C-alpha cells in the first residue's frame, strides 16, 4: 500500500511539472488569471464528476468541519499564478527546484511541529543534511540557467519574455 | 528580477506543503474527492473574480487555443487527488519526496526537449550536479 502511494506521488509530481509547462504557455497568450481560472474550473468539474460516480457516502460534509481546513485553495491559487509568471522567465527546471526548496522546508516545519492536525515527526540531522543538499542543487540549476541566458546572442531578459 | 521571482516561487512551494498538510486530515474526515473538490471549488471562485477584474480586456479567447493547452485542470485534479490519498498513508514528507522526484525528472526532460512549447534549454554539467544533489537529498529524507 505504501509503495503504491509513493509511485502515485511520483506520478503526481510529473503531472505537476507538465501542468506548469502547459499553463506557462497558455498564460502568456490568454493572461494569467484566465489560465488559472480554467485550471480551477476544469479541476472542479472533473472532481464533481468523480464524486457523482465514485465517492462513497460520508458522515461529515465540507460544511461540518472547521473553516480553516478549507483554505487550501488560498495557497493553491497563488502557487499557480506564481508559476505562470515564473516559468517563462526562469525556466521550468529552476522554477521547479525553487518550489522543491519551499516545499521541503515547509514540510519539515509541518512534520516537526505537527501543524494542521498532522502527526509530529521531529527534525533530525539527516533532514538538515537533505536541506543543505537541496540548497546546493538550487544554486547549480540557477547559475546554469543564468549563464545560459547571458552567453546567448539575444538579451536574456527578452529571450524568455512572454509572447 | 529573477531573484525576486525565485523568492516568490519558494513561497509558492511552501504553500503547496501547507495545502498538502490541510488536504490529508480533511480527506479523512469528509472523503478524498470532497477535499479535492473544496480546493478547486474555492479556487475557481477566487480566480473567476481575479479574471473578472484584472484580466486584460483584449486577450484572445480560451476557445481559440488548441485543446491540449487547456488540460491543466485535468492534470491539477490528478495531482490534488494524489496528495489527498497519499498523505494519510505515507505522511506529508514522504509524499513530498515522491512528488519532488517526479517533478525534477519530468521538468529536466521538458526543458531538454522543449516539450509543450516551452523554450528549449540544454542540460549542461551543472544541471547534472544539481540532479545528483537532489537525489542525495531525497535519499537522506527517505532514510530518516
Tab-separated table of C-alpha atoms in Angstrom:
chain	number	residue	atom	x	y	z
A	1	UNK	CA	0.000	0.000	0.000
A	2	UNK	CA	2.802	2.437	0.935
A	3	UNK	CA	4.732	1.583	-2.241
A	4	UNK	CA	1.651	2.221	-4.404
A	5	UNK	CA	1.235	5.601	-2.707
A	6	UNK	CA	4.901	6.509	-3.322
A	7	UNK	CA	4.562	5.593	-7.016
A	8	UNK	CA	1.336	7.634	-7.139
A	9	UNK	CA	3.165	10.583	-5.583
A	10	UNK	CA	5.973	10.390	-8.197
A	11	UNK	CA	3.355	10.367	-10.950
A	12	UNK	CA	1.669	13.334	-9.245
A	13	UNK	CA	4.939	15.282	-9.352
A	14	UNK	CA	5.308	14.557	-13.068
A	15	UNK	CA	1.720	15.758	-13.626
A	16	UNK	CA	2.518	18.948	-11.730
A	17	UNK	CA	5.556	19.840	-13.849
A	18	UNK	CA	3.687	19.114	-17.105
A	19	UNK	CA	0.857	21.318	-15.830
A	20	UNK	CA	3.320	24.136	-15.028
A	21	UNK	CA	4.771	23.969	-18.554
A	22	UNK	CA	1.359	23.936	-20.261
A	23	UNK	CA	-0.054	26.739	-18.085
A	24	UNK	CA	3.062	28.839	-18.719
A	25	UNK	CA	2.324	28.706	-22.437
A	26	UNK	CA	-1.404	29.301	-22.077
A	27	UNK	CA	-0.974	32.132	-19.560
A	28	UNK	CA	1.364	34.006	-21.899
A	29	UNK	CA	-1.382	34.039	-24.559
A	30	UNK	CA	-4.687	34.492	-22.709
A	31	UNK	CA	-3.451	36.020	-19.423
A	32	UNK	CA	-2.545	34.565	-16.034
A	33	UNK	CA	-5.967	34.813	-14.412
A	34	UNK	CA	-7.844	33.353	-17.360
A	35	UNK	CA	-5.424	30.425	-17.428
A	36	UNK	CA	-5.692	29.910	-13.640
A	37	UNK	CA	-9.498	30.136	-13.764
A	38	UNK	CA	-9.532	27.490	-16.496
A	39	UNK	CA	-7.327	25.207	-14.358
A	40	UNK	CA	-9.536	25.512	-11.269
A	41	UNK	CA	-12.907	25.353	-13.028
A	42	UNK	CA	-11.920	22.306	-15.114
A	43	UNK	CA	-10.440	20.744	-11.962
A	44	UNK	CA	-13.721	21.393	-10.081
A	45	UNK	CA	-15.770	19.875	-12.920
A	46	UNK	CA	-13.551	16.774	-13.137
A	47	UNK	CA	-13.720	16.266	-9.355
A	48	UNK	CA	-17.507	16.842	-9.325
A	49	UNK	CA	-17.922	14.141	-11.988
A	50	UNK	CA	-15.744	11.764	-9.971
A	51	UNK	CA	-17.777	12.491	-6.808
A	52	UNK	CA	-21.086	11.788	-8.594
A	53	UNK	CA	-19.948	8.352	-9.733
A	54	UNK	CA	-17.269	7.147	-7.299
A	55	UNK	CA	-17.433	8.874	-3.886
A	56	UNK	CA	-18.868	6.661	-1.086
A	57	UNK	CA	-21.361	8.256	1.315
A	58	UNK	CA	-19.653	10.274	4.067
A	59	UNK	CA	-20.963	11.061	7.559
A	60	UNK	CA	-19.303	14.533	7.617
A	61	UNK	CA	-19.659	17.158	4.874
A	62	UNK	CA	-17.420	20.123	3.989
A	63	UNK	CA	-19.838	22.356	5.941
A	64	UNK	CA	-19.282	20.423	9.197
A	65	UNK	CA	-15.502	20.837	9.517
A	66	UNK	CA	-13.767	23.970	10.921
A	67	UNK	CA	-13.454	26.670	8.242
A	68	UNK	CA	-9.642	26.859	8.468
A	69	UNK	CA	-9.473	23.356	6.999
A	70	UNK	CA	-10.995	24.700	3.759
A	71	UNK	CA	-8.419	27.401	2.956
A	72	UNK	CA	-6.130	25.120	0.923
A	73	UNK	CA	-7.113	26.974	-2.268
A	74	UNK	CA	-5.729	30.203	-0.778
A	75	UNK	CA	-2.340	28.519	-1.092
A	76	UNK	CA	-3.019	26.774	-4.402
A	77	UNK	CA	-4.178	29.909	-6.269
A	78	UNK	CA	-1.036	31.965	-5.506
A	79	UNK	CA	1.074	28.931	-6.468
A	80	UNK	CA	-0.453	28.677	-9.958
A	81	UNK	CA	-0.258	32.439	-10.530
A	82	UNK	CA	3.394	32.463	-9.401
A	83	UNK	CA	4.299	29.501	-11.621
A	84	UNK	CA	2.603	31.027	-14.675
A	85	UNK	CA	4.619	34.218	-14.062
A	86	UNK	CA	7.905	32.484	-13.312
A	87	UNK	CA	8.136	29.517	-15.689
A	88	UNK	CA	8.558	31.715	-18.780
A	89	UNK	CA	11.239	33.873	-17.164
A	90	UNK	CA	13.407	31.474	-15.151
A	91	UNK	CA	12.673	28.130	-16.896
A	92	UNK	CA	10.763	25.056	-15.792
A	93	UNK	CA	13.749	23.442	-14.021
A	94	UNK	CA	14.701	26.474	-11.905
A	95	UNK	CA	11.079	27.176	-11.011
A	96	UNK	CA	10.592	23.526	-10.089
A	97	UNK	CA	13.704	23.370	-7.884
A	98	UNK	CA	12.730	26.582	-6.082
A	99	UNK	CA	9.282	25.088	-5.450
A	100	UNK	CA	11.013	21.945	-4.164
A	101	UNK	CA	13.087	24.009	-1.725
A	102	UNK	CA	9.997	25.776	-0.375
A	103	UNK	CA	8.031	22.520	-0.237
A	104	UNK	CA	10.746	20.652	1.638
A	105	UNK	CA	11.341	23.457	4.143
A	106	UNK	CA	7.649	23.817	4.893
A	107	UNK	CA	7.030	20.054	5.054
A	108	UNK	CA	9.899	19.798	7.599
A	109	UNK	CA	8.202	22.509	9.683
A	110	UNK	CA	4.760	20.865	9.432
A	111	UNK	CA	6.258	17.476	10.357
A	112	UNK	CA	8.377	18.853	13.205
A	113	UNK	CA	5.587	20.793	14.898
A	114	UNK	CA	2.697	18.548	13.816
A	115	UNK	CA	0.874	21.563	12.374
A	116	UNK	CA	-2.620	21.293	10.799
A	117	UNK	CA	-3.536	18.090	12.727
A	118	UNK	CA	-0.676	16.082	11.164
A	119	UNK	CA	1.373	13.633	13.298
A	120	UNK	CA	4.649	15.200	14.573
A	121	UNK	CA	7.944	13.861	13.139
A	122	UNK	CA	10.961	15.628	14.783
A	123	UNK	CA	13.613	17.415	12.683
A	124	UNK	CA	16.853	15.388	12.527
A	125	UNK	CA	20.500	15.863	11.357
A	126	UNK	CA	19.776	13.771	8.216
A	127	UNK	CA	16.877	16.070	7.369
A	128	UNK	CA	19.137	19.100	7.863
A	129	UNK	CA	21.712	17.498	5.519
A	130	UNK	CA	18.958	16.984	2.947
A	131	UNK	CA	18.009	20.684	3.087
A	132	UNK	CA	21.706	21.621	2.592
A	133	UNK	CA	21.960	19.301	-0.464
A	134	UNK	CA	18.854	20.905	-1.881
A	135	UNK	CA	20.303	24.381	-1.416
A	136	UNK	CA	23.397	23.282	-3.386
A	137	UNK	CA	21.233	21.799	-6.150
A	138	UNK	CA	19.220	25.023	-6.328
A	139	UNK	CA	22.468	27.006	-6.750
A	140	UNK	CA	23.706	24.760	-9.605
A	141	UNK	CA	20.482	24.911	-11.593
A	142	UNK	CA	20.065	28.641	-11.022
A	143	UNK	CA	23.655	29.549	-12.050
A	144	UNK	CA	23.461	27.250	-15.083
A	145	UNK	CA	20.276	28.955	-16.202
A	146	UNK	CA	21.632	32.495	-15.670
A	147	UNK	CA	24.816	31.857	-17.712
A	148	UNK	CA	22.764	30.190	-20.484
A	149	UNK	CA	20.796	33.443	-20.758
A	150	UNK	CA	23.756	35.867	-20.693
A	151	UNK	CA	26.013	33.955	-23.130
A	152	UNK	CA	23.260	33.668	-25.729
A	153	UNK	CA	23.275	36.096	-28.661
A	154	UNK	CA	19.992	37.623	-27.525
A	155	UNK	CA	19.430	39.599	-24.348
A	156	UNK	CA	18.485	37.273	-21.503
A	157	UNK	CA	15.565	39.368	-20.390
A	158	UNK	CA	13.874	39.250	-23.776
A	159	UNK	CA	14.805	35.677	-24.747
A	160	UNK	CA	12.199	34.202	-22.415
A	161	UNK	CA	9.708	37.052	-22.278
A	162	UNK	CA	6.062	36.024	-22.658
A	163	UNK	CA	4.871	36.192	-26.241
B	1	UNK	CA	14.005	40.395	-11.126
B	2	UNK	CA	14.991	36.720	-11.336
B	3	UNK	CA	15.921	36.655	-7.622
B	4	UNK	CA	12.560	38.172	-6.683
B	5	UNK	CA	10.754	35.563	-8.786
B	6	UNK	CA	12.847	32.859	-7.124
B	7	UNK	CA	11.744	34.016	-3.647
B	8	UNK	CA	8.112	34.109	-4.827
B	9	UNK	CA	8.359	30.587	-6.248
B	10	UNK	CA	9.891	29.281	-2.983
B	11	UNK	CA	6.936	30.815	-1.119
B	12	UNK	CA	4.640	29.122	-3.633
B	13	UNK	CA	6.304	25.796	-2.842
B	14	UNK	CA	5.748	26.382	0.870
B	15	UNK	CA	2.090	26.941	0.033
B	16	UNK	CA	1.996	23.542	-1.673
B	17	UNK	CA	3.168	21.823	1.517
B	18	UNK	CA	0.574	23.720	3.567
B	19	UNK	CA	-2.062	22.661	1.040
B	20	UNK	CA	-0.958	19.016	1.343
B	21	UNK	CA	-0.945	19.304	5.146
B	22	UNK	CA	-4.523	20.600	5.071
B	23	UNK	CA	-5.765	18.062	2.495
B	24	UNK	CA	-4.741	14.846	4.263
B	25	UNK	CA	-6.716	15.346	7.502
B	26	UNK	CA	-9.637	16.946	5.587
B	27	UNK	CA	-9.840	13.998	3.175
B	28	UNK	CA	-10.060	11.573	6.083
B	29	UNK	CA	-12.994	13.487	7.563
B	30	UNK	CA	-15.165	14.317	4.534
B	31	UNK	CA	-13.778	11.952	1.848
B	32	UNK	CA	-10.822	12.374	-0.523
B	33	UNK	CA	-12.787	13.625	-3.537
B	34	UNK	CA	-14.772	16.144	-1.475
B	35	UNK	CA	-11.496	17.505	-0.078
B	36	UNK	CA	-10.154	17.838	-3.639
B	37	UNK	CA	-13.411	19.493	-4.715
B	38	UNK	CA	-13.098	22.084	-1.931
B	39	UNK	CA	-9.709	23.144	-3.345
B	40	UNK	CA	-10.942	23.506	-6.919
B	41	UNK	CA	-14.345	24.957	-5.997
B	42	UNK	CA	-12.899	27.737	-3.829
B	43	UNK	CA	-10.035	28.187	-6.307
B	44	UNK	CA	-12.419	28.537	-9.265
B	45	UNK	CA	-14.468	31.171	-7.398
B	46	UNK	CA	-11.328	33.142	-6.457
B	47	UNK	CA	-9.754	33.027	-9.909
B	48	UNK	CA	-13.090	33.931	-11.548
B	49	UNK	CA	-13.119	37.158	-9.510
B	50	UNK	CA	-9.459	37.837	-10.334
B	51	UNK	CA	-10.153	37.202	-14.033
B	52	UNK	CA	-13.265	39.421	-13.999
B	53	UNK	CA	-11.481	42.437	-12.538
B	54	UNK	CA	-7.852	42.113	-13.605
B	55	UNK	CA	-7.727	40.127	-16.852
B	56	UNK	CA	-6.591	42.073	-19.948
B	57	UNK	CA	-9.692	43.044	-21.952
B	58	UNK	CA	-8.297	42.247	-25.397
B	59	UNK	CA	-6.779	38.821	-24.604
B	60	UNK	CA	-7.666	36.009	-27.045
B	61	UNK	CA	-10.467	33.606	-26.045
B	62	UNK	CA	-9.723	30.275	-24.352
B	63	UNK	CA	-11.784	28.688	-27.111
B	64	UNK	CA	-9.285	29.967	-29.693
B	65	UNK	CA	-6.470	27.886	-28.120
B	66	UNK	CA	-5.533	24.302	-29.051
B	67	UNK	CA	-7.328	21.775	-26.833
B	68	UNK	CA	-4.179	20.252	-25.355
B	69	UNK	CA	-3.208	23.628	-23.855
B	70	UNK	CA	-6.440	23.597	-21.820
B	71	UNK	CA	-5.717	20.325	-19.953
B	72	UNK	CA	-4.022	21.997	-16.945
B	73	UNK	CA	-7.126	21.482	-14.804
B	74	UNK	CA	-7.257	17.750	-15.511
B	75	UNK	CA	-3.571	17.363	-14.574
B	76	UNK	CA	-4.091	19.557	-11.494
B	77	UNK	CA	-7.030	17.440	-10.319
B	78	UNK	CA	-4.853	14.324	-10.617
B	79	UNK	CA	-2.175	15.986	-8.500
B	80	UNK	CA	-4.539	17.085	-5.721
B	81	UNK	CA	-6.282	13.674	-5.568
B	82	UNK	CA	-2.842	12.038	-5.218
B	83	UNK	CA	-1.972	14.402	-2.327
B	84	UNK	CA	-5.214	13.622	-0.512
B	85	UNK	CA	-4.838	9.860	-0.972
B	86	UNK	CA	-1.132	9.578	-0.141
B	87	UNK	CA	-0.521	11.880	2.863
B	88	UNK	CA	-2.563	9.867	5.416
B	89	UNK	CA	-0.830	6.615	4.356
B	90	UNK	CA	2.827	7.653	3.932
B	91	UNK	CA	2.943	11.092	5.650
B	92	UNK	CA	3.491	14.647	4.343
B	93	UNK	CA	7.285	14.406	3.980
B	94	UNK	CA	7.287	11.084	2.102
B	95	UNK	CA	4.501	12.297	-0.202
B	96	UNK	CA	6.519	15.430	-0.943
B	97	UNK	CA	9.637	13.352	-1.670
B	98	UNK	CA	7.700	11.323	-4.231
B	99	UNK	CA	6.197	14.475	-5.768
B	100	UNK	CA	9.672	16.045	-5.916
B	101	UNK	CA	11.229	13.049	-7.628
B	102	UNK	CA	8.555	13.156	-10.323
B	103	UNK	CA	8.872	16.929	-10.747
B	104	UNK	CA	12.657	17.045	-11.082
B	105	UNK	CA	12.976	14.303	-13.674
B	106	UNK	CA	9.983	15.466	-15.670
B	107	UNK	CA	10.959	19.144	-15.697
B	108	UNK	CA	14.538	18.398	-16.812
B	109	UNK	CA	13.090	16.325	-19.658
B	110	UNK	CA	10.654	19.152	-20.538
B	111	UNK	CA	13.479	21.730	-20.616
B	112	UNK	CA	15.873	19.471	-22.504
B	113	UNK	CA	13.473	18.666	-25.330
B	114	UNK	CA	11.499	21.939	-25.110
B	115	UNK	CA	8.261	19.971	-24.753
B	116	UNK	CA	4.827	21.624	-24.576
B	117	UNK	CA	6.142	24.698	-26.411
B	118	UNK	CA	8.465	25.936	-23.612
B	119	UNK	CA	11.887	27.422	-24.573
B	120	UNK	CA	14.453	24.722	-25.323
B	121	UNK	CA	17.275	24.609	-22.717
B	122	UNK	CA	20.164	22.179	-22.994
B	123	UNK	CA	21.079	20.109	-19.898
B	124	UNK	CA	24.664	21.170	-19.012
B	125	UNK	CA	27.044	19.706	-16.382
B	126	UNK	CA	25.675	21.955	-13.637
B	127	UNK	CA	22.187	20.573	-14.161
B	128	UNK	CA	23.546	17.031	-13.753
B	129	UNK	CA	25.331	18.015	-10.487
B	130	UNK	CA	22.092	19.582	-9.322
B	131	UNK	CA	20.177	16.405	-10.082
B	132	UNK	CA	22.736	14.337	-8.120
B	133	UNK	CA	22.357	16.598	-5.062
B	134	UNK	CA	18.568	16.402	-5.329
B	135	UNK	CA	18.730	12.593	-5.370
B	136	UNK	CA	21.054	12.631	-2.308
B	137	UNK	CA	18.618	14.957	-0.526
B	138	UNK	CA	15.686	12.700	-1.365
B	139	UNK	CA	17.559	9.601	-0.145
B	140	UNK	CA	18.519	11.335	3.122
B	141	UNK	CA	14.918	12.271	3.906
B	142	UNK	CA	13.724	8.797	2.965
B	143	UNK	CA	16.234	7.226	5.423
B	144	UNK	CA	15.322	9.398	8.422
